[in-house]
Amino acid sequence: MVKVYKQLCREKFSKYGFKNYSNNHYRIINDVFQSFYLHKSVDRMSCTVEFAVIPISVGYSIDKSFCQATHLKMFEGNYEWFKYEKDSKESIDVCIHEMYRYMKLYLMPFFFAGENCEQAYKAVCQFEKQNCKEGIIYASSEKMWMTLKSKKYDMALLHLQALKEATLE
């Protein structure tokens, strides 16, 4: 499964500057790091693609293996993983092509909409507002750094206060 997935991603996404490291694909564009990662379940019967957009100015080290646990199907408000039969090439191919469909339909436009900190902040907030049960997550150092880089200091303070409250809970 991994070999077919990686080959498909190389063919389809390297033209946008994504590089491959293990199961992770990543790029740095302007002042943001974007990545997506194939995550297989322990039972090898399901998988998902996790993704991240974070500012490169964030207060911790980022390496090419970094990715967050935001799932591809969350673009439709769905927290399920993609299912497949581990011993069926046909089932694996169908799963990979379904993940690719989601990546083409949702993930790449999301990445293209967030190619700098200011745009990324808007894209991430819109995504969370539309697709996360809790709405926009304010206790986020990544979004705080995006607002600082974009010189939106009132929003940065809002995130800092939410981080402080989350730390004190």
Tab-separated table of C-alpha atoms in Angstrom:
chain	number	residue	atom	x	y	z
A	1	MET	CA	0.000	0.000	0.000
A	2	VAL	CA	2.660	2.517	1.033
A	3	LYS	CA	4.670	2.085	-2.168
A	4	VAL	CA	1.630	2.719	-4.397
A	5	TYR	CA	0.535	5.696	-2.267
A	6	LYS	CA	3.997	7.292	-2.334
A	7	GLN	CA	4.324	6.796	-6.085
A	8	LEU	CA	0.915	8.398	-6.701
A	9	CYS	CA	1.762	11.351	-4.449
A	10	ARG	CA	5.131	11.871	-6.148
A	11	GLU	CA	3.471	11.853	-9.573
A	12	LYS	CA	0.605	14.158	-8.633
A	13	PHE	CA	2.047	16.564	-6.050
A	14	SER	CA	5.775	17.021	-6.720
A	15	LYS	CA	4.853	19.601	-9.378
A	16	TYR	CA	3.584	21.777	-6.492
A	17	GLY	CA	6.899	21.520	-4.660
A	18	PHE	CA	6.039	18.668	-2.284
A	19	LYS	CA	8.948	16.450	-1.328
A	20	ASN	CA	8.754	12.973	0.150
A	21	TYR	CA	10.201	11.825	3.470
A	22	SER	CA	9.044	8.380	4.603
A	23	ASN	CA	5.213	8.511	4.567
A	24	ASN	CA	5.240	12.298	4.808
A	25	HIS	CA	5.039	14.804	1.961
A	26	TYR	CA	5.965	18.385	2.748
A	27	ARG	CA	6.840	21.750	1.315
A	28	ILE	CA	7.867	25.159	2.565
A	29	ILE	CA	6.199	27.953	0.679
A	30	ASN	CA	6.856	31.544	1.691
A	31	ASP	CA	6.595	31.496	5.498
A	32	VAL	CA	4.555	28.299	6.027
A	33	PHE	CA	5.297	24.584	6.251
A	34	GLN	CA	2.639	22.329	4.720
A	35	SER	CA	2.591	18.562	5.074
A	36	PHE	CA	0.448	15.480	4.673
A	37	TYR	CA	1.123	12.019	6.041
A	38	LEU	CA	-0.240	8.520	5.410
A	39	HIS	CA	-1.229	7.006	8.752
A	40	LYS	CA	-2.145	3.322	8.752
A	41	SER	CA	-4.026	1.689	11.618
A	42	VAL	CA	-2.390	-0.998	13.723
A	43	ASP	CA	-4.709	-3.674	12.307
A	44	ARG	CA	-3.829	-2.521	8.752
A	45	MET	CA	-7.510	-2.388	7.807
A	46	SER	CA	-7.869	1.402	7.661
A	47	CYS	CA	-5.806	4.490	7.055
A	48	THR	CA	-6.081	8.220	6.838
A	49	VAL	CA	-4.124	11.166	5.563
A	50	GLU	CA	-3.219	13.675	8.245
A	51	PHE	CA	-2.208	17.191	7.303
A	52	ALA	CA	-0.814	20.417	8.708
A	53	VAL	CA	-0.168	24.033	7.828
A	54	ILE	CA	2.083	25.798	10.302
A	55	PRO	CA	4.231	28.919	10.249
A	56	ILE	CA	7.955	28.306	9.944
A	57	SER	CA	8.410	30.977	12.610
A	58	VAL	CA	6.653	28.822	15.232
A	59	GLY	CA	8.510	28.576	18.531
A	60	TYR	CA	9.696	24.967	18.109
A	61	SER	CA	11.763	22.989	15.653
A	62	ILE	CA	10.018	21.633	12.562
A	63	ASP	CA	11.522	18.798	10.586
A	64	LYS	CA	10.447	17.114	7.390
A	65	SER	CA	8.689	14.303	9.273
A	66	PHE	CA	6.332	16.714	11.083
A	67	CYS	CA	2.576	16.467	10.627
A	68	GLN	CA	-0.472	17.110	12.788
A	69	ALA	CA	-3.426	14.804	13.345
A	70	THR	CA	-6.023	16.640	11.275
A	71	HIS	CA	-7.703	14.002	9.100
A	72	LEU	CA	-8.546	14.284	5.422
A	73	LYS	CA	-12.212	13.315	5.793
A	74	MET	CA	-12.670	16.183	8.263
A	75	PHE	CA	-13.168	18.403	5.213
A	76	GLU	CA	-16.641	16.875	5.192
A	77	GLY	CA	-17.021	16.920	8.990
A	78	ASN	CA	-16.323	13.187	9.070
A	79	TYR	CA	-13.823	11.695	11.523
A	80	GLU	CA	-13.764	8.203	9.959
A	81	TRP	CA	-10.751	6.633	8.312
A	82	PHE	CA	-10.569	5.042	4.860
A	83	LYS	CA	-11.223	1.273	4.971
A	84	TYR	CA	-9.497	-1.416	2.933
A	85	GLU	CA	-8.813	-5.146	2.962
A	86	LYS	CA	-5.111	-5.633	3.617
A	87	ASP	CA	-4.766	-8.693	1.370
A	88	SER	CA	-6.714	-7.281	-1.572
A	89	LYS	CA	-4.800	-5.258	-4.170
A	90	GLU	CA	-8.110	-4.103	-5.627
A	91	SER	CA	-9.347	-2.874	-2.235
A	92	ILE	CA	-6.052	-1.085	-1.559
A	93	ASP	CA	-6.142	0.577	-5.006
A	94	VAL	CA	-9.717	1.762	-4.421
A	95	CYS	CA	-8.714	3.151	-1.002
A	96	ILE	CA	-5.683	4.997	-2.387
A	97	HIS	CA	-7.689	6.495	-5.236
A	98	GLU	CA	-10.410	7.599	-2.815
A	99	MET	CA	-7.772	9.321	-0.655
A	100	TYR	CA	-6.363	10.957	-3.789
A	101	ARG	CA	-9.844	12.196	-4.715
A	102	TYR	CA	-10.138	13.883	-1.301
A	103	MET	CA	-6.645	15.333	-1.606
A	104	LYS	CA	-7.371	16.771	-5.048
A	105	LEU	CA	-10.838	18.039	-4.103
A	106	TYR	CA	-10.060	19.441	-0.641
A	107	LEU	CA	-6.449	19.299	0.519
A	108	MET	CA	-4.633	20.922	-2.403
A	109	PRO	CA	-7.090	23.857	-2.630
A	110	PHE	CA	-6.716	24.260	1.156
A	111	PHE	CA	-2.918	24.340	0.818
A	112	PHE	CA	-3.092	26.754	-2.138
A	113	ALA	CA	-5.352	29.061	-0.094
A	114	GLY	CA	-2.767	29.163	2.707
A	115	GLU	CA	0.575	29.870	1.078
A	116	ASN	CA	1.652	32.501	3.596
A	117	CYS	CA	0.893	33.107	7.273
A	118	GLU	CA	-1.906	35.595	6.704
A	119	GLN	CA	-3.689	33.381	4.159
A	120	ALA	CA	-2.978	30.220	6.175
A	121	TYR	CA	-4.532	31.721	9.297
A	122	LYS	CA	-7.732	32.478	7.391
A	123	ALA	CA	-7.794	29.031	5.753
A	124	VAL	CA	-7.172	27.150	9.005
A	125	CYS	CA	-9.791	29.167	10.917
A	126	GLN	CA	-12.339	28.657	8.139
A	127	PHE	CA	-11.596	24.929	8.092
A	128	GLU	CA	-11.993	24.628	11.875
A	129	LYS	CA	-15.156	26.727	11.903
A	130	GLN	CA	-16.769	24.558	9.219
A	131	ASN	CA	-15.456	21.122	10.151
A	132	CYS	CA	-14.408	20.855	13.795
A	133	LYS	CA	-16.942	20.080	16.484
A	134	GLU	CA	-15.425	22.693	18.796
A	135	GLY	CA	-15.160	25.371	16.082
A	136	ILE	CA	-12.080	27.585	15.886
A	137	ILE	CA	-9.408	26.392	18.298
A	138	TYR	CA	-7.983	29.518	19.896
A	139	ALA	CA	-5.548	27.727	22.227
A	140	SER	CA	-3.132	27.225	19.329
A	141	SER	CA	0.440	28.440	19.327
A	142	GLU	CA	0.615	27.835	15.559
A	143	LYS	CA	-2.253	30.228	14.887
A	144	MET	CA	-0.816	32.715	17.378
A	145	TRP	CA	2.477	32.741	15.425
A	146	MET	CA	0.576	33.153	12.144
A	147	THR	CA	-1.179	36.244	13.520
A	148	LEU	CA	2.083	37.672	14.855
A	149	LYS	CA	3.770	37.191	11.488
A	150	SER	CA	0.744	38.876	9.839
A	151	LYS	CA	0.901	41.777	12.330
A	152	LYS	CA	-2.590	41.023	13.646
A	153	TYR	CA	-1.675	41.688	17.242
A	154	ASP	CA	-5.231	41.729	18.649
A	155	MET	CA	-5.783	38.205	17.337
A	156	ALA	CA	-2.373	37.105	18.616
A	157	LEU	CA	-3.350	38.336	22.081
A	158	LEU	CA	-6.625	36.397	21.863
A	159	HIS	CA	-4.676	33.211	21.090
A	160	LEU	CA	-2.159	33.912	23.838
A	161	GLN	CA	-4.954	34.357	26.384
A	162	ALA	CA	-6.603	31.099	25.237
A	163	LEU	CA	-3.254	29.292	25.557
A	164	LYS	CA	-2.805	30.689	29.049
A	165	GLU	CA	-6.295	29.568	30.089
A	166	ALA	CA	-5.754	26.099	28.601
A	167	THR	CA	-2.460	25.796	30.478
A	168	LEU	CA	-4.047	26.768	33.784
A	169	GLU	CA	-6.963	24.294	33.475
